[in-house]
PDB file of C-alpha atoms in Angstrom:
ATOM      1  CA  UNK A   1     -26.614  85.867 -19.314  1.00  0.00           C
ATOM      2  CA  UNK A   2     -24.551  83.585 -17.119  1.00  0.00           C
ATOM      3  CA  UNK A   3     -21.021  83.164 -18.481  1.00  0.00           C
ATOM      4  CA  UNK A   4     -20.026  80.032 -16.539  1.00  0.00           C
ATOM      5  CA  UNK A   5     -22.811  78.008 -14.999  1.00  0.00           C
ATOM      6  CA  UNK A   6     -22.726  74.957 -12.758  1.00  0.00           C
ATOM      7  CA  UNK A   7     -25.345  72.504 -11.616  1.00  0.00           C
ATOM      8  CA  UNK A   8     -26.286  71.686  -8.999  1.00  0.00           C
ATOM      9  CA  UNK A   9     -25.545  74.596  -6.703  1.00  0.00           C
ATOM     10  CA  UNK A  10     -25.827  72.412  -3.602  1.00  0.00           C
ATOM     11  CA  UNK A  11     -25.260  68.698  -3.305  1.00  0.00           C
ATOM     12  CA  UNK A  12     -25.759  66.722  -0.102  1.00  0.00           C
ATOM     13  CA  UNK A  13     -25.093  63.011  -0.273  1.00  0.00           C
ATOM     14  CA  UNK A  14     -24.047  59.982   1.705  1.00  0.00           C
ATOM     15  CA  UNK A  15     -20.561  58.519   1.842  1.00  0.00           C
ATOM     16  CA  UNK A  16     -19.985  55.931  -0.835  1.00  0.00           C
ATOM     17  CA  UNK A  17     -22.367  57.435  -3.364  1.00  0.00           C
ATOM     18  CA  UNK A  18     -21.436  58.532  -6.899  1.00  0.00           C
ATOM     19  CA  UNK A  19     -22.325  62.037  -8.038  1.00  0.00           C
ATOM     20  CA  UNK A  20     -21.739  64.382 -10.968  1.00  0.00           C
ATOM     21  CA  UNK A  21     -21.388  68.125 -11.287  1.00  0.00           C
ATOM     22  CA  UNK A  22     -21.998  69.802 -14.627  1.00  0.00           C
ATOM     23  CA  UNK A  23     -20.383  72.936 -16.006  1.00  0.00           C
ATOM     24  CA  UNK A  24     -21.140  74.972 -19.102  1.00  0.00           C
ATOM     25  CA  UNK A  25     -19.590  78.151 -20.454  1.00  0.00           C
ATOM     26  CA  UNK A  26     -20.961  80.385 -23.187  1.00  0.00           C
ATOM     27  CA  UNK A  27     -17.866  82.559 -23.578  1.00  0.00           C
ATOM     28  CA  UNK A  28     -16.365  80.627 -26.477  1.00  0.00           C
ATOM     29  CA  UNK A  29     -13.288  79.792 -24.407  1.00  0.00           C
ATOM     30  CA  UNK A  30     -10.991  76.919 -25.319  1.00  0.00           C
ATOM     31  CA  UNK A  31      -9.877  76.052 -21.790  1.00  0.00           C
ATOM     32  CA  UNK A  32     -11.906  74.880 -18.816  1.00  0.00           C
ATOM     33  CA  UNK A  33     -10.914  73.994 -15.274  1.00  0.00           C
ATOM     34  CA  UNK A  34     -12.098  72.433 -12.068  1.00  0.00           C
ATOM     35  CA  UNK A  35     -10.949  73.924  -8.768  1.00  0.00           C
ATOM     36  CA  UNK A  36     -11.633  72.721  -5.232  1.00  0.00           C
ATOM     37  CA  UNK A  37     -12.015  75.166  -2.344  1.00  0.00           C
ATOM     38  CA  UNK A  38     -11.802  73.699   1.132  1.00  0.00           C
ATOM     39  CA  UNK A  39     -13.383  74.980   4.326  1.00  0.00           C
ATOM     40  CA  UNK A  40     -10.414  77.292   4.921  1.00  0.00           C
ATOM     41  CA  UNK A  41     -10.988  78.984   1.560  1.00  0.00           C
ATOM     42  CA  UNK A  42      -7.888  77.394   0.044  1.00  0.00           C
ATOM     43  CA  UNK A  43      -8.497  77.140  -3.719  1.00  0.00           C
ATOM     44  CA  UNK A  44      -6.588  74.510  -5.635  1.00  0.00           C
ATOM     45  CA  UNK A  45      -6.701  73.401  -9.249  1.00  0.00           C
ATOM     46  CA  UNK A  46      -7.766  69.842  -9.977  1.00  0.00           C
ATOM     47  CA  UNK A  47      -8.018  69.570 -13.751  1.00  0.00           C
ATOM     48  CA  UNK A  48      -7.670  71.629 -16.877  1.00  0.00           C
ATOM     49  CA  UNK A  49      -8.942  70.827 -20.364  1.00  0.00           C
ATOM     50  CA  UNK A  50      -8.017  72.614 -23.561  1.00  0.00           C
ATOM     51  CA  UNK A  51     -10.157  71.885 -26.614  1.00  0.00           C
ATOM     52  CA  UNK A  52     -11.500  68.770 -24.884  1.00  0.00           C
ATOM     53  CA  UNK A  53      -7.984  67.505 -24.170  1.00  0.00           C
ATOM     54  CA  UNK A  54      -6.773  66.964 -20.602  1.00  0.00           C
ATOM     55  CA  UNK A  55      -3.885  69.351 -19.922  1.00  0.00           C
ATOM     56  CA  UNK A  56      -3.530  69.489 -16.159  1.00  0.00           C
ATOM     57  CA  UNK A  57      -4.263  66.640 -13.802  1.00  0.00           C
ATOM     58  CA  UNK A  58      -3.121  67.473 -10.319  1.00  0.00           C
ATOM     59  CA  UNK A  59      -2.690  64.850  -7.627  1.00  0.00           C
ATOM     60  CA  UNK A  60      -6.342  64.032  -7.408  1.00  0.00           C
ATOM     61  CA  UNK A  61      -7.706  60.594  -6.441  1.00  0.00           C
ATOM     62  CA  UNK A  62      -8.821  58.616  -9.467  1.00  0.00           C
ATOM     63  CA  UNK A  63     -12.313  58.588  -7.960  1.00  0.00           C
ATOM     64  CA  UNK A  64     -12.557  61.990  -9.651  1.00  0.00           C
ATOM     65  CA  UNK A  65     -13.045  61.769 -13.396  1.00  0.00           C
ATOM     66  CA  UNK A  66     -13.570  64.842 -15.566  1.00  0.00           C
ATOM     67  CA  UNK A  67     -15.299  64.566 -18.911  1.00  0.00           C
ATOM     68  CA  UNK A  68     -15.434  67.163 -21.642  1.00  0.00           C
ATOM     69  CA  UNK A  69     -18.025  66.260 -24.291  1.00  0.00           C
ATOM     70  CA  UNK A  70     -17.310  69.511 -26.138  1.00  0.00           C
ATOM     71  CA  UNK A  71     -15.432  72.772 -25.645  1.00  0.00           C
ATOM     72  CA  UNK A  72     -18.322  74.396 -23.819  1.00  0.00           C
ATOM     73  CA  UNK A  73     -18.824  71.678 -21.223  1.00  0.00           C
ATOM     74  CA  UNK A  74     -16.679  70.110 -18.532  1.00  0.00           C
ATOM     75  CA  UNK A  75     -18.339  67.729 -16.118  1.00  0.00           C
ATOM     76  CA  UNK A  76     -16.905  66.204 -12.966  1.00  0.00           C
ATOM     77  CA  UNK A  77     -17.894  62.749 -11.829  1.00  0.00           C
ATOM     78  CA  UNK A  78     -16.959  61.562  -8.360  1.00  0.00           C
ATOM     79  CA  UNK A  79     -17.136  57.904  -7.357  1.00  0.00           C
ATOM     80  CA  UNK A  80     -17.337  56.483  -3.843  1.00  0.00           C
ATOM     81  CA  UNK A  81     -17.635  59.834  -2.134  1.00  0.00           C
ATOM     82  CA  UNK A  82     -15.709  60.350   1.103  1.00  0.00           C
ATOM     83  CA  UNK A  83     -16.138  62.806   3.955  1.00  0.00           C
ATOM     84  CA  UNK A  84     -12.993  64.646   2.852  1.00  0.00           C
ATOM     85  CA  UNK A  85     -14.552  65.407  -0.517  1.00  0.00           C
ATOM     86  CA  UNK A  86     -16.823  67.955   1.154  1.00  0.00           C
ATOM     87  CA  UNK A  87     -15.868  71.303  -0.348  1.00  0.00           C
ATOM     88  CA  UNK A  88     -16.963  73.889  -2.868  1.00  0.00           C
ATOM     89  CA  UNK A  89     -16.089  72.930  -6.428  1.00  0.00           C
ATOM     90  CA  UNK A  90     -15.607  75.720  -8.947  1.00  0.00           C
ATOM     91  CA  UNK A  91     -15.602  75.425 -12.676  1.00  0.00           C
ATOM     92  CA  UNK A  92     -13.753  78.117 -14.642  1.00  0.00           C
ATOM     93  CA  UNK A  93     -12.956  78.920 -18.244  1.00  0.00           C
ATOM     94  CA  UNK A  94     -10.527  81.098 -20.144  1.00  0.00           C
ATOM     95  CA  UNK A  95      -8.647  81.381 -23.351  1.00  0.00           C
ATOM     96  CA  UNK A  96      -5.280  79.639 -22.896  1.00  0.00           C
ATOM     97  CA  UNK A  97      -3.445  82.820 -21.912  1.00  0.00           C
ATOM     98  CA  UNK A  98      -6.413  84.765 -20.747  1.00  0.00           C
ATOM     99  CA  UNK A  99      -8.367  85.839 -17.750  1.00  0.00           C
ATOM    100  CA  UNK A 100     -10.296  83.152 -15.902  1.00  0.00           C
ATOM    101  CA  UNK A 101     -14.009  83.351 -15.328  1.00  0.00           C
ATOM    102  CA  UNK A 102     -15.324  81.282 -12.467  1.00  0.00           C
ATOM    103  CA  UNK A 103     -18.723  79.721 -12.048  1.00  0.00           C
ATOM    104  CA  UNK A 104     -20.807  80.204  -8.892  1.00  0.00           C
ATOM    105  CA  UNK A 105     -19.586  76.981  -7.308  1.00  0.00           C
ATOM    106  CA  UNK A 106     -21.160  73.700  -6.220  1.00  0.00           C
ATOM    107  CA  UNK A 107     -21.224  73.169  -2.474  1.00  0.00           C
ATOM    108  CA  UNK A 108     -20.786  69.442  -1.865  1.00  0.00           C
ATOM    109  CA  UNK A 109     -21.512  67.998   1.562  1.00  0.00           C
ATOM    110  CA  UNK A 110     -20.779  64.332   2.198  1.00  0.00           C
ATOM    111  CA  UNK A 111     -22.481  62.884   5.267  1.00  0.00           C
TER     112      UNK A 111
ATOM    113  CA  UNK B   1       7.152  75.974   2.146  1.00  0.00           C
ATOM    114  CA  UNK B   2       4.036  76.780   0.151  1.00  0.00           C
ATOM    115  CA  UNK B   3       4.549  78.562  -3.155  1.00  0.00           C
ATOM    116  CA  UNK B   4       2.191  81.354  -2.125  1.00  0.00           C
ATOM    117  CA  UNK B   5       1.339  82.284   1.446  1.00  0.00           C
ATOM    118  CA  UNK B   6      -1.347  84.667   2.596  1.00  0.00           C
ATOM    119  CA  UNK B   7      -2.549  85.632   6.034  1.00  0.00           C
ATOM    120  CA  UNK B   8      -6.141  84.339   6.186  1.00  0.00           C
ATOM    121  CA  UNK B   9      -7.259  86.973   8.674  1.00  0.00           C
ATOM    122  CA  UNK B  10     -10.060  87.578   9.288  1.00  0.00           C
ATOM    123  CA  UNK B  11      -9.637  91.317   8.978  1.00  0.00           C
ATOM    124  CA  UNK B  12     -12.317  93.685  10.240  1.00  0.00           C
ATOM    125  CA  UNK B  13     -12.072  97.432   9.598  1.00  0.00           C
ATOM    126  CA  UNK B  14     -14.386 100.452   9.849  1.00  0.00           C
ATOM    127  CA  UNK B  15     -15.731 102.067   6.721  1.00  0.00           C
ATOM    128  CA  UNK B  16     -13.260 104.538   5.259  1.00  0.00           C
ATOM    129  CA  UNK B  17     -10.163 102.738   6.531  1.00  0.00           C
ATOM    130  CA  UNK B  18      -7.178 101.884   4.367  1.00  0.00           C
ATOM    131  CA  UNK B  19      -6.825  98.140   4.023  1.00  0.00           C
ATOM    132  CA  UNK B  20      -3.581  96.331   3.318  1.00  0.00           C
ATOM    133  CA  UNK B  21      -3.656  92.718   2.136  1.00  0.00           C
ATOM    134  CA  UNK B  22      -0.429  90.825   1.599  1.00  0.00           C
ATOM    135  CA  UNK B  23       1.068  87.682   0.142  1.00  0.00           C
ATOM    136  CA  UNK B  24       4.547  86.238  -0.037  1.00  0.00           C
ATOM    137  CA  UNK B  25       5.794  83.824  -2.656  1.00  0.00           C
ATOM    138  CA  UNK B  26       8.773  81.535  -2.922  1.00  0.00           C
ATOM    139  CA  UNK B  27       9.752  81.375  -6.607  1.00  0.00           C
ATOM    140  CA  UNK B  28      11.739  84.352  -7.844  1.00  0.00           C
ATOM    141  CA  UNK B  29      10.855  83.434 -11.453  1.00  0.00           C
ATOM    142  CA  UNK B  30       7.243  84.500 -10.972  1.00  0.00           C
ATOM    143  CA  UNK B  31       6.454  87.621 -12.950  1.00  0.00           C
ATOM    144  CA  UNK B  32       2.669  87.868 -13.098  1.00  0.00           C
ATOM    145  CA  UNK B  33       0.615  88.557 -10.021  1.00  0.00           C
ATOM    146  CA  UNK B  34      -3.120  88.680  -9.595  1.00  0.00           C
ATOM    147  CA  UNK B  35      -5.698  89.552  -7.014  1.00  0.00           C
ATOM    148  CA  UNK B  36      -9.109  87.907  -7.025  1.00  0.00           C
ATOM    149  CA  UNK B  37     -12.117  88.972  -5.006  1.00  0.00           C
ATOM    150  CA  UNK B  38     -14.670  86.412  -3.874  1.00  0.00           C
ATOM    151  CA  UNK B  39     -17.987  87.456  -2.401  1.00  0.00           C
ATOM    152  CA  UNK B  40     -19.752  85.049  -0.088  1.00  0.00           C
ATOM    153  CA  UNK B  41     -21.301  82.112  -1.937  1.00  0.00           C
ATOM    154  CA  UNK B  42     -19.872  83.300  -5.251  1.00  0.00           C
ATOM    155  CA  UNK B  43     -16.966  82.372  -7.495  1.00  0.00           C
ATOM    156  CA  UNK B  44     -13.726  84.379  -7.488  1.00  0.00           C
ATOM    157  CA  UNK B  45     -13.443  87.247  -9.953  1.00  0.00           C
ATOM    158  CA  UNK B  46     -10.271  88.897 -11.188  1.00  0.00           C
ATOM    159  CA  UNK B  47      -9.760  92.249  -9.512  1.00  0.00           C
ATOM    160  CA  UNK B  48      -6.287  93.302 -10.600  1.00  0.00           C
ATOM    161  CA  UNK B  49      -3.378  91.968 -12.585  1.00  0.00           C
ATOM    162  CA  UNK B  50       0.219  93.209 -12.487  1.00  0.00           C
ATOM    163  CA  UNK B  51       3.404  92.298 -14.210  1.00  0.00           C
ATOM    164  CA  UNK B  52       6.829  92.437 -12.563  1.00  0.00           C
ATOM    165  CA  UNK B  53       7.576  95.028  -9.909  1.00  0.00           C
ATOM    166  CA  UNK B  54       5.921  98.320  -9.160  1.00  0.00           C
ATOM    167  CA  UNK B  55       2.468  99.666  -8.514  1.00  0.00           C
ATOM    168  CA  UNK B  56      -0.764  99.528 -10.440  1.00  0.00           C
ATOM    169  CA  UNK B  57      -3.734 101.628  -9.493  1.00  0.00           C
ATOM    170  CA  UNK B  58      -7.391 101.136 -10.366  1.00  0.00           C
ATOM    171  CA  UNK B  59      -9.754 103.475  -8.571  1.00  0.00           C
ATOM    172  CA  UNK B  60      -9.562 102.807  -4.856  1.00  0.00           C
ATOM    173  CA  UNK B  61      -7.400  99.726  -5.382  1.00  0.00           C
ATOM    174  CA  UNK B  62      -3.607  99.633  -5.687  1.00  0.00           C
ATOM    175  CA  UNK B  63      -1.600  96.486  -6.341  1.00  0.00           C
ATOM    176  CA  UNK B  64       2.050  96.552  -5.409  1.00  0.00           C
ATOM    177  CA  UNK B  65       4.814  94.066  -6.182  1.00  0.00           C
ATOM    178  CA  UNK B  66       8.211  93.959  -4.502  1.00  0.00           C
ATOM    179  CA  UNK B  67      10.145  91.251  -6.307  1.00  0.00           C
ATOM    180  CA  UNK B  68      13.244  91.721  -4.178  1.00  0.00           C
ATOM    181  CA  UNK B  69      11.251  90.686  -1.110  1.00  0.00           C
ATOM    182  CA  UNK B  70       8.883  88.353  -2.981  1.00  0.00           C
ATOM    183  CA  UNK B  71       6.020  90.288  -1.495  1.00  0.00           C
ATOM    184  CA  UNK B  72       2.790  91.443  -3.105  1.00  0.00           C
ATOM    185  CA  UNK B  73       0.194  93.757  -1.620  1.00  0.00           C
ATOM    186  CA  UNK B  74      -3.269  95.025  -2.353  1.00  0.00           C
ATOM    187  CA  UNK B  75      -4.313  98.338  -0.835  1.00  0.00           C
ATOM    188  CA  UNK B  76      -7.908  99.486  -0.639  1.00  0.00           C
ATOM    189  CA  UNK B  77      -8.468 103.169   0.064  1.00  0.00           C
ATOM    190  CA  UNK B  78     -11.671 104.518   1.563  1.00  0.00           C
ATOM    191  CA  UNK B  79     -12.940 101.001   2.148  1.00  0.00           C
ATOM    192  CA  UNK B  80     -16.677 100.413   1.792  1.00  0.00           C
ATOM    193  CA  UNK B  81     -18.995  97.751   3.224  1.00  0.00           C
ATOM    194  CA  UNK B  82     -19.354  96.482  -0.358  1.00  0.00           C
ATOM    195  CA  UNK B  83     -15.637  95.604  -0.270  1.00  0.00           C
ATOM    196  CA  UNK B  84     -16.394  92.903   2.299  1.00  0.00           C
ATOM    197  CA  UNK B  85     -15.223  89.696   0.651  1.00  0.00           C
ATOM    198  CA  UNK B  86     -12.396  87.202   0.559  1.00  0.00           C
ATOM    199  CA  UNK B  87      -9.346  88.459  -1.324  1.00  0.00           C
ATOM    200  CA  UNK B  88      -7.052  85.900  -2.888  1.00  0.00           C
ATOM    201  CA  UNK B  89      -3.649  86.502  -4.400  1.00  0.00           C
ATOM    202  CA  UNK B  90      -2.832  84.231  -7.330  1.00  0.00           C
ATOM    203  CA  UNK B  91       0.264  83.544  -9.352  1.00  0.00           C
ATOM    204  CA  UNK B  92       0.675  81.547 -12.569  1.00  0.00           C
ATOM    205  CA  UNK B  93       3.680  79.205 -12.421  1.00  0.00           C
ATOM    206  CA  UNK B  94       5.077  80.005 -15.856  1.00  0.00           C
ATOM    207  CA  UNK B  95       7.075  83.158 -16.129  1.00  0.00           C
ATOM    208  CA  UNK B  96       5.695  83.668 -19.624  1.00  0.00           C
ATOM    209  CA  UNK B  97       2.063  84.133 -18.700  1.00  0.00           C
ATOM    210  CA  UNK B  98      -1.105  82.359 -17.766  1.00  0.00           C
ATOM    211  CA  UNK B  99      -1.072  79.642 -20.399  1.00  0.00           C
ATOM    212  CA  UNK B 100      -3.363  76.816 -19.374  1.00  0.00           C
ATOM    213  CA  UNK B 101      -3.883  78.755 -16.187  1.00  0.00           C
ATOM    214  CA  UNK B 102      -2.469  76.616 -13.434  1.00  0.00           C
ATOM    215  CA  UNK B 103      -2.886  79.429 -10.977  1.00  0.00           C
ATOM    216  CA  UNK B 104      -1.520  78.953  -7.493  1.00  0.00           C
ATOM    217  CA  UNK B 105      -3.727  80.753  -5.012  1.00  0.00           C
ATOM    218  CA  UNK B 106      -2.970  82.095  -1.591  1.00  0.00           C
ATOM    219  CA  UNK B 107      -5.288  80.996   1.177  1.00  0.00           C
ATOM    220  CA  UNK B 108      -7.392  84.136   0.926  1.00  0.00           C
ATOM    221  CA  UNK B 109      -7.959  86.921   3.451  1.00  0.00           C
ATOM    222  CA  UNK B 110     -11.491  87.416   4.710  1.00  0.00           C
ATOM    223  CA  UNK B 111     -12.223  91.149   4.921  1.00  0.00           C
ATOM    224  CA  UNK B 112     -15.193  92.742   6.631  1.00  0.00           C
ATOM    225  CA  UNK B 113     -15.779  96.485   6.361  1.00  0.00           C
ATOM    226  CA  UNK B 114     -18.372  97.575   8.882  1.00  0.00           C
ATOM    227  CA  UNK B 115     -20.367 100.802   8.582  1.00  0.00           C
TER     228      UNK B 115
END
């Protein structure tokens, strides 16, 4: 059974489009995250939710809007996509003081 | 200066070699140190976790922390082709633990172990 799953795995789209990435975890964790990994493998946190409440919001353009409909889901919606948004986006979950489990990643390419 | 710095490599070694991966950090208040392993096209997974200074061993892997130098290392003995991956050091910002998990990652070192 997949612990943290993301869809889609690959996303290729044109500049200016709006897209969403979905994340689900079946570990019963309270905290979920979105990380962005650039082409140089640099992994940086974007958002963190605890019990559906936004906890961490790094300096991310407001074109990025996370939504947590329940504790097991954290989706990421991106408006007006730009070339620089091309990256791999990882969802992760943990208990608040616990080990993180990462999803397989969504590889976003903006043309 | 970045909070955590890591030589991105790439590093290529023959099977059986001892591998040394290193990170430096800037904040002397950091107390917890982690190493993640990321296989190609996969998400990172926690490999080892240490607290404060000293060594921690797990099979072929040894994590070492030198707080006086703000230097952390991961050693892999008898490296195998299956160890080929990107290795990322990671540090939580709060001295008290990983609450809400705002991990700061190093850039990652790409390791290839060839047969």
